[in-house]
Amino acid sequence: MLLAGCGNGVGSNGGQQIDQASDAALQFLYGSRPDSSDIASRSAGILVMPQITEAGLGVGGSYGRGALRVGDISVDYYSAAQASFGFQVGAQQYSHALFFMTEDALRDFRQSDGWVAGANVKYAIDKQGDSLGTDTTQINAPVIAYVFAQSGAIVGATLEGTKYTRIIP
């Protein structure tokens, strides 16, 4: 009975729940940002994080789970975690998608023990200004990130420094 609480998730419906949330997040993204579907069609793979929860008061952090899609099929599941320290206050939830624009970028991501978003990620900004970064004309970037479906408020939201780790849901 004590070991029953130590399940590794194999055989659970966690993957199915992540897939359903990922499908809904992508539909929302493609509907609200038509340029994203063009980028998706050119990408080697997409990591969809349907819900990231972030909070901070001096010390902060964020966490979420998502699916890596290659050709509309989930091939792996990942968690995204970030810790931060400094001037920050607030809480928010948002979705994000990382579009791997080259096979090399996708391979590097999949082969890493824990991939950290950093300088090689370009951010697609919404015309209303609710995301940070550069525009999608820089399609030659190895990874393009969309941050969307934000609710709540926090100062200084970014994906840089977010660690992605493969999980078994």
Coordinates of N, CA and C in Angstrom, one line a residue:
M1 N 0.8 -1.2 0.0 CA 0.0 0.0 0.0 C 0.9 1.3 0.0
L2 N 2.0 1.2 0.7 CA 2.8 2.4 0.8 C 3.5 2.7 -0.6
L3 N 3.7 1.6 -1.4 CA 4.3 1.8 -2.7 C 3.3 2.3 -3.7
A4 N 2.1 2.2 -3.5 CA 1.1 2.7 -4.4 C 1.2 4.2 -4.7
G5 N 1.7 5.0 -3.8 CA 1.9 6.4 -3.9 C 3.1 6.7 -4.7
C6 N 3.9 5.8 -5.1 CA 5.2 6.0 -5.8 C 5.1 5.7 -7.3
G7 N 3.9 5.8 -7.8 CA 3.7 5.5 -9.3 C 4.5 6.4 -10.1
N8 N 5.0 5.9 -11.3 CA 5.7 6.7 -12.2 C 4.9 7.3 -13.3
G9 N 3.6 7.1 -13.3 CA 2.7 7.6 -14.3 C 2.5 6.8 -15.5
V10 N 3.3 5.7 -15.7 CA 3.1 4.8 -16.8 C 1.7 4.2 -16.7
G11 N 1.0 4.3 -17.8 CA -0.3 3.7 -17.8 C -1.4 4.7 -17.4
S12 N -1.0 5.9 -16.9 CA -2.0 6.9 -16.5 C -2.5 7.6 -17.8
N13 N -3.5 8.5 -17.6 CA -4.0 9.3 -18.7 C -3.4 10.7 -18.7
G14 N -2.2 10.8 -18.0 CA -1.6 12.1 -18.0 C -1.2 12.6 -19.4
G15 N -0.6 11.7 -20.2 CA -0.3 12.1 -21.6 C -1.5 12.6 -22.4
Q16 N -2.6 11.9 -22.2 CA -3.8 12.2 -22.9 C -4.3 13.6 -22.5
Q17 N -4.2 13.9 -21.2 CA -4.6 15.2 -20.7 C -3.7 16.3 -21.3
I18 N -2.4 16.1 -21.3 CA -1.5 17.1 -21.9 C -1.8 17.3 -23.3
D19 N -2.0 16.2 -24.1 CA -2.3 16.3 -25.5 C -3.6 17.1 -25.7
Q20 N -4.6 16.9 -25.0 CA -5.9 17.7 -25.1 C -5.6 19.1 -24.8
A21 N -4.9 19.4 -23.8 CA -4.6 20.8 -23.5 C -3.7 21.5 -24.5
S22 N -2.8 20.7 -25.1 CA -1.9 21.2 -26.1 C -2.7 21.5 -27.4
D23 N -3.6 20.6 -27.8 CA -4.4 20.8 -28.9 C -5.2 22.1 -28.8
A24 N -5.8 22.3 -27.6 CA -6.6 23.5 -27.4 C -5.7 24.8 -27.5
A25 N -4.5 24.7 -26.9 CA -3.6 25.8 -26.9 C -3.2 26.2 -28.3
L26 N -2.9 25.2 -29.1 CA -2.5 25.4 -30.5 C -3.6 26.0 -31.3
Q27 N -4.8 25.5 -31.1 CA -6.0 26.1 -31.8 C -6.2 27.5 -31.5
F28 N -6.0 27.9 -30.2 CA -6.1 29.3 -29.8 C -5.0 30.1 -30.4
L29 N -3.8 29.6 -30.4 CA -2.7 30.3 -31.0 C -2.9 30.6 -32.5
Y30 N -3.2 29.5 -33.2 CA -3.4 29.7 -34.7 C -4.6 30.6 -35.0
G31 N -5.6 30.6 -34.1 CA -6.8 31.5 -34.3 C -6.5 32.9 -34.0
S32 N -5.7 33.1 -33.0 CA -5.4 34.5 -32.6 C -4.2 35.1 -33.3
R33 N -3.3 34.3 -33.8 CA -2.1 34.7 -34.5 C -1.9 33.9 -35.8
P34 N -2.6 34.3 -36.9 CA -2.5 33.5 -38.1 C -1.1 33.2 -38.6
D35 N -0.2 34.1 -38.4 CA 1.2 33.9 -38.8 C 1.8 32.7 -38.1
S36 N 1.3 32.3 -37.0 CA 1.9 31.2 -36.3 C 1.7 29.8 -37.0
S37 N 0.5 29.7 -37.7 CA 0.3 28.5 -38.4 C 1.3 28.3 -39.6
D38 N 1.7 29.5 -40.2 CA 2.7 29.4 -41.3 C 4.0 29.0 -40.7
I39 N 4.4 29.5 -39.6 CA 5.6 29.1 -38.9 C 5.6 27.6 -38.6
A40 N 4.4 27.2 -38.1 CA 4.3 25.8 -37.7 C 4.5 24.9 -38.9
S41 N 4.0 25.3 -40.1 CA 4.1 24.5 -41.3 C 5.6 24.4 -41.7
R42 N 6.4 25.3 -41.3 CA 7.8 25.3 -41.7 C 8.7 24.7 -40.6
S43 N 8.2 24.4 -39.5 CA 9.0 24.0 -38.3 C 9.3 22.5 -38.4
A44 N 10.3 22.1 -37.8 CA 10.7 20.6 -37.6 C 9.9 20.0 -36.5
G45 N 9.5 20.8 -35.5 CA 8.8 20.3 -34.3 C 8.3 21.5 -33.5
I46 N 7.3 21.3 -32.6 CA 6.8 22.3 -31.8 C 6.7 21.8 -30.4
L47 N 7.2 22.5 -29.4 CA 7.0 22.2 -28.0 C 5.8 23.1 -27.5
V48 N 4.7 22.5 -27.1 CA 3.6 23.3 -26.7 C 3.5 23.2 -25.2
M49 N 3.5 24.3 -24.5 CA 3.3 24.3 -23.1 C 1.9 25.0 -22.8
P50 N 0.8 24.2 -22.7 CA -0.5 24.8 -22.7 C -0.8 25.7 -21.4
Q51 N -0.2 25.5 -20.3 CA -0.4 26.3 -19.2 C 0.8 26.4 -18.3
I52 N 1.4 27.5 -18.2 CA 2.5 27.8 -17.2 C 2.0 28.7 -16.1
T53 N 2.2 28.4 -14.9 CA 1.8 29.2 -13.8 C 3.1 29.8 -13.2
E54 N 3.1 31.1 -13.1 CA 4.2 31.9 -12.6 C 3.8 32.8 -11.4
A55 N 4.6 32.8 -10.4 CA 4.3 33.7 -9.3 C 5.6 34.2 -8.7
G56 N 5.6 35.4 -8.1 CA 6.8 35.9 -7.5 C 6.5 37.0 -6.5
L57 N 7.3 37.1 -5.5 CA 7.3 38.2 -4.5 C 8.7 38.2 -4.0
G58 N 9.6 38.9 -4.8 CA 11.0 38.8 -4.5 C 11.7 37.6 -5.1
V59 N 11.3 36.4 -4.6 CA 11.7 35.1 -5.1 C 10.5 34.6 -5.9
G60 N 10.7 34.1 -7.1 CA 9.6 33.6 -7.9 C 9.9 32.3 -8.6
G61 N 8.9 31.8 -9.3 CA 9.1 30.6 -10.0 C 7.9 30.3 -10.9
S62 N 8.1 29.4 -11.9 CA 7.1 29.0 -12.8 C 7.2 27.5 -13.0
Y63 N 6.0 26.9 -13.4 CA 6.0 25.5 -13.8 C 4.9 25.2 -14.7
G64 N 5.1 24.2 -15.6 CA 4.0 23.7 -16.5 C 4.5 22.5 -17.2
R65 N 3.6 21.8 -17.8 CA 3.9 20.6 -18.6 C 3.3 20.7 -20.0
G66 N 4.0 20.1 -20.9 CA 3.5 20.2 -22.3 C 4.0 19.0 -23.2
A67 N 3.7 19.1 -24.5 CA 4.0 18.0 -25.4 C 4.9 18.5 -26.5
L68 N 5.9 17.7 -26.9 CA 6.7 18.0 -28.1 C 6.0 17.3 -29.3
R69 N 5.6 18.1 -30.3 CA 4.9 17.6 -31.5 C 5.9 17.6 -32.7
V70 N 5.9 16.5 -33.4 CA 6.6 16.4 -34.6 C 5.6 15.8 -35.6
G71 N 5.2 16.6 -36.6 CA 4.2 16.2 -37.6 C 2.9 15.9 -36.9
D72 N 2.5 16.8 -36.0 CA 1.2 16.7 -35.3 C 1.0 15.5 -34.4
I73 N 2.1 14.8 -34.1 CA 2.1 13.7 -33.2 C 3.0 14.0 -32.0
S74 N 2.5 13.7 -30.8 CA 3.3 13.9 -29.6 C 4.3 12.8 -29.5
V75 N 5.6 13.2 -29.5 CA 6.7 12.3 -29.4 C 7.3 12.2 -28.0
D76 N 7.2 13.3 -27.2 CA 7.7 13.3 -25.9 C 6.9 14.3 -25.1
Y77 N 7.0 14.2 -23.8 CA 6.4 15.2 -22.8 C 7.5 15.9 -22.0
Y78 N 7.3 17.1 -21.7 CA 8.3 17.9 -21.0 C 7.6 18.7 -19.9
S79 N 8.4 19.0 -18.9 CA 8.1 20.0 -17.9 C 8.9 21.3 -18.1
A80 N 8.4 22.4 -17.8 CA 9.2 23.7 -17.9 C 9.2 24.3 -16.5
A81 N 10.4 24.6 -16.0 CA 10.5 25.2 -14.6 C 11.5 26.3 -14.7
Q82 N 11.2 27.3 -13.9 CA 12.1 28.5 -13.8 C 12.0 29.0 -12.4
A83 N 13.2 29.4 -11.9 CA 13.3 30.1 -10.6 C 13.9 31.5 -10.9
S84 N 13.5 32.5 -10.1 CA 14.0 33.8 -10.3 C 14.1 34.5 -8.9
F85 N 15.0 35.5 -8.9 CA 15.2 36.3 -7.7 C 15.4 37.8 -8.2
G86 N 14.8 38.7 -7.4 CA 14.9 40.1 -7.8 C 13.6 40.8 -7.6
F87 N 13.5 42.0 -8.2 CA 12.3 42.8 -8.1 C 11.2 42.2 -8.9
Q88 N 10.3 41.6 -8.3 CA 9.1 41.0 -9.0 C 8.0 40.9 -8.0
V89 N 6.8 41.0 -8.5 CA 5.6 40.9 -7.7 C 4.4 40.5 -8.6
G90 N 3.7 39.5 -8.2 CA 2.5 39.2 -9.0 C 2.4 37.7 -9.4
A91 N 1.4 37.4 -10.1 CA 1.2 36.0 -10.6 C 0.5 36.1 -11.9
Q92 N 0.8 35.1 -12.7 CA 0.1 35.0 -14.0 C 0.1 33.6 -14.5
Q93 N -0.7 33.3 -15.5 CA -0.7 32.0 -16.2 C -0.7 32.4 -17.7
Y94 N 0.0 31.6 -18.4 CA 0.2 31.8 -19.9 C 0.5 30.5 -20.6
S95 N 0.4 30.5 -21.9 CA 0.8 29.4 -22.7 C 2.0 29.8 -23.5
H96 N 2.8 28.9 -23.9 CA 3.8 29.2 -24.9 C 4.1 28.0 -25.8
A97 N 4.7 28.4 -27.0 CA 5.0 27.3 -27.9 C 6.4 27.7 -28.5
L98 N 7.3 26.7 -28.5 CA 8.6 26.8 -29.1 C 8.6 26.1 -30.5
F99 N 8.8 26.9 -31.5 CA 8.9 26.3 -32.9 C 10.4 26.0 -33.2
F100 N 10.7 24.8 -33.4 CA 12.1 24.4 -33.8 C 12.2 24.5 -35.3
M101 N 12.9 25.5 -35.8 CA 12.9 25.8 -37.2 C 13.9 25.0 -38.0
T102 N 14.8 24.3 -37.3 CA 15.7 23.4 -38.0 C 15.8 22.0 -37.4
E103 N 16.1 21.0 -38.1 CA 16.3 19.7 -37.6 C 17.4 19.7 -36.5
D104 N 18.4 20.4 -36.7 CA 19.5 20.5 -35.7 C 19.0 21.0 -34.4
A105 N 18.2 22.1 -34.4 CA 17.7 22.6 -33.2 C 16.8 21.6 -32.5
L106 N 16.0 20.9 -33.2 CA 15.1 19.9 -32.6 C 15.9 18.8 -32.1
R107 N 16.9 18.3 -32.8 CA 17.8 17.2 -32.3 C 18.5 17.6 -31.1
D108 N 19.1 18.8 -31.0 CA 19.8 19.3 -29.8 C 18.8 19.3 -28.6
F109 N 17.6 19.8 -28.8 CA 16.6 19.8 -27.8 C 16.3 18.4 -27.2
R110 N 16.1 17.5 -28.1 CA 15.7 16.2 -27.7 C 16.8 15.4 -27.1
Q111 N 18.1 15.7 -27.5 CA 19.2 14.9 -27.0 C 19.7 15.5 -25.7
S112 N 19.3 16.6 -25.3 CA 19.8 17.3 -24.1 C 19.2 16.6 -22.8
D113 N 19.9 16.7 -21.7 CA 19.4 16.2 -20.4 C 18.4 17.2 -19.9
G114 N 18.6 18.4 -20.1 CA 17.8 19.5 -19.7 C 18.1 20.8 -20.4
W115 N 17.2 21.2 -21.3 CA 17.5 22.3 -22.2 C 17.0 23.6 -21.6
V116 N 17.8 24.6 -21.7 CA 17.5 25.9 -21.1 C 17.3 26.9 -22.2
A117 N 16.1 27.6 -22.2 CA 15.9 28.6 -23.2 C 16.8 29.8 -22.9
G118 N 17.4 30.3 -24.0 CA 18.4 31.3 -23.8 C 18.5 32.2 -25.1
A119 N 19.7 32.6 -25.4 CA 19.9 33.6 -26.4 C 19.5 33.1 -27.8
N120 N 19.4 31.8 -28.0 CA 19.1 31.2 -29.3 C 17.6 31.2 -29.6
V121 N 16.8 31.7 -28.7 CA 15.4 31.8 -28.9 C 15.0 33.2 -29.3
K122 N 14.2 33.3 -30.4 CA 13.7 34.6 -30.8 C 12.2 34.6 -30.4
Y123 N 11.7 35.7 -29.9 CA 10.3 35.9 -29.4 C 9.5 36.6 -30.5
A124 N 8.3 36.0 -30.7 CA 7.3 36.6 -31.7 C 6.4 37.5 -30.8
I125 N 6.3 38.8 -31.2 CA 5.5 39.7 -30.4 C 4.1 39.8 -31.0
D126 N 3.1 40.0 -30.1 CA 1.8 40.2 -30.6 C 1.7 41.7 -30.9
K127 N 0.9 42.0 -31.9 CA 0.7 43.4 -32.4 C 0.2 44.3 -31.3
Q128 N -0.6 43.7 -30.4 CA -1.1 44.4 -29.2 C -0.1 44.6 -28.1
G129 N 1.1 44.0 -28.3 CA 2.2 44.2 -27.3 C 2.1 43.4 -26.1
D130 N 1.4 42.2 -26.1 CA 1.3 41.5 -24.8 C 2.3 40.4 -24.7
S131 N 3.3 40.4 -25.6 CA 4.5 39.5 -25.5 C 5.8 40.3 -25.7
L132 N 6.9 39.7 -25.3 CA 8.1 40.4 -25.4 C 9.0 39.8 -26.5
G133 N 9.8 40.5 -27.2 CA 10.8 39.9 -28.1 C 10.9 40.5 -29.4
T134 N 11.2 39.7 -30.4 CA 11.5 40.2 -31.8 C 10.3 39.7 -32.7
D135 N 10.3 40.2 -33.9 CA 9.1 39.8 -34.7 C 9.5 38.6 -35.6
T136 N 8.5 38.0 -36.2 CA 8.6 36.8 -36.9 C 9.3 36.9 -38.3
T137 N 9.8 38.1 -38.6 CA 10.6 38.2 -39.9 C 11.9 37.5 -39.7
Q138 N 12.3 37.2 -38.5 CA 13.6 36.6 -38.2 C 13.4 35.1 -38.3
I139 N 12.8 34.6 -39.3 CA 12.5 33.2 -39.5 C 13.7 32.3 -39.5
N140 N 14.9 32.9 -39.7 CA 16.1 32.1 -39.8 C 16.6 31.7 -38.4
A141 N 15.9 32.1 -37.3 CA 16.3 31.8 -36.0 C 16.1 30.3 -35.8
P142 N 16.9 29.6 -35.0 CA 16.7 28.1 -34.8 C 15.5 27.8 -34.0
V143 N 15.1 28.7 -33.1 CA 13.9 28.5 -32.3 C 13.1 29.8 -32.2
I144 N 11.8 29.7 -32.4 CA 10.9 30.9 -32.3 C 9.9 30.6 -31.2
A145 N 9.7 31.5 -30.3 CA 8.8 31.3 -29.2 C 7.6 32.3 -29.3
Y146 N 6.5 31.7 -29.0 CA 5.2 32.5 -28.9 C 4.8 32.4 -27.5
V147 N 4.5 33.5 -26.8 CA 3.9 33.6 -25.5 C 2.5 34.1 -25.7
F148 N 1.5 33.4 -25.3 CA 0.1 33.8 -25.6 C -0.8 33.4 -24.5
A149 N -2.1 33.8 -24.6 CA -3.2 33.5 -23.6 C -2.8 33.8 -22.2
Q150 N -2.2 35.0 -22.0 CA -1.8 35.5 -20.7 C -3.0 36.0 -19.9
S151 N -3.0 35.6 -18.6 CA -3.9 36.2 -17.7 C -3.2 36.4 -16.4
G152 N -3.5 37.5 -15.7 CA -2.8 37.9 -14.5 C -1.8 39.0 -14.8
A153 N -1.0 39.3 -13.9 CA 0.0 40.4 -14.1 C 1.2 40.1 -13.3
I154 N 2.4 40.2 -13.9 CA 3.6 40.1 -13.2 C 4.6 40.9 -14.0
V155 N 5.6 41.5 -13.3 CA 6.6 42.3 -13.9 C 7.7 41.4 -14.4
G156 N 8.2 41.5 -15.6 CA 9.4 40.8 -16.1 C 9.2 39.4 -16.5
A157 N 8.1 39.0 -17.1 CA 7.9 37.7 -17.6 C 8.8 37.4 -18.8
T158 N 9.5 36.3 -18.8 CA 10.3 35.9 -19.9 C 10.5 34.4 -19.9
L159 N 10.9 33.8 -21.0 CA 11.2 32.4 -21.1 C 12.7 32.1 -20.8
E160 N 13.5 33.1 -20.9 CA 14.9 32.9 -20.8 C 15.2 32.3 -19.4
G161 N 16.0 31.3 -19.4 CA 16.4 30.6 -18.1 C 15.4 29.5 -17.7
T162 N 14.4 29.3 -18.5 CA 13.4 28.2 -18.3 C 14.1 26.9 -18.7
K163 N 14.0 25.9 -17.8 CA 14.6 24.6 -18.0 C 13.5 23.7 -18.4
Y164 N 13.7 23.0 -19.5 CA 12.8 22.0 -20.1 C 13.4 20.6 -19.8
T165 N 12.6 19.7 -19.2 CA 13.0 18.4 -18.8 C 12.0 17.4 -19.3
R166 N 12.5 16.3 -20.0 CA 11.6 15.2 -20.4 C 11.0 14.6 -19.2
I167 N 9.7 14.3 -19.3 CA 8.9 13.6 -18.2 C 8.1 12.4 -18.8
I168 N 7.7 11.6 -17.9 CA 6.7 10.6 -18.2 C 5.4 11.0 -17.4
P169 N 4.4 11.4 -18.2 CA 3.2 12.0 -17.5 C 2.4 10.9 -16.8

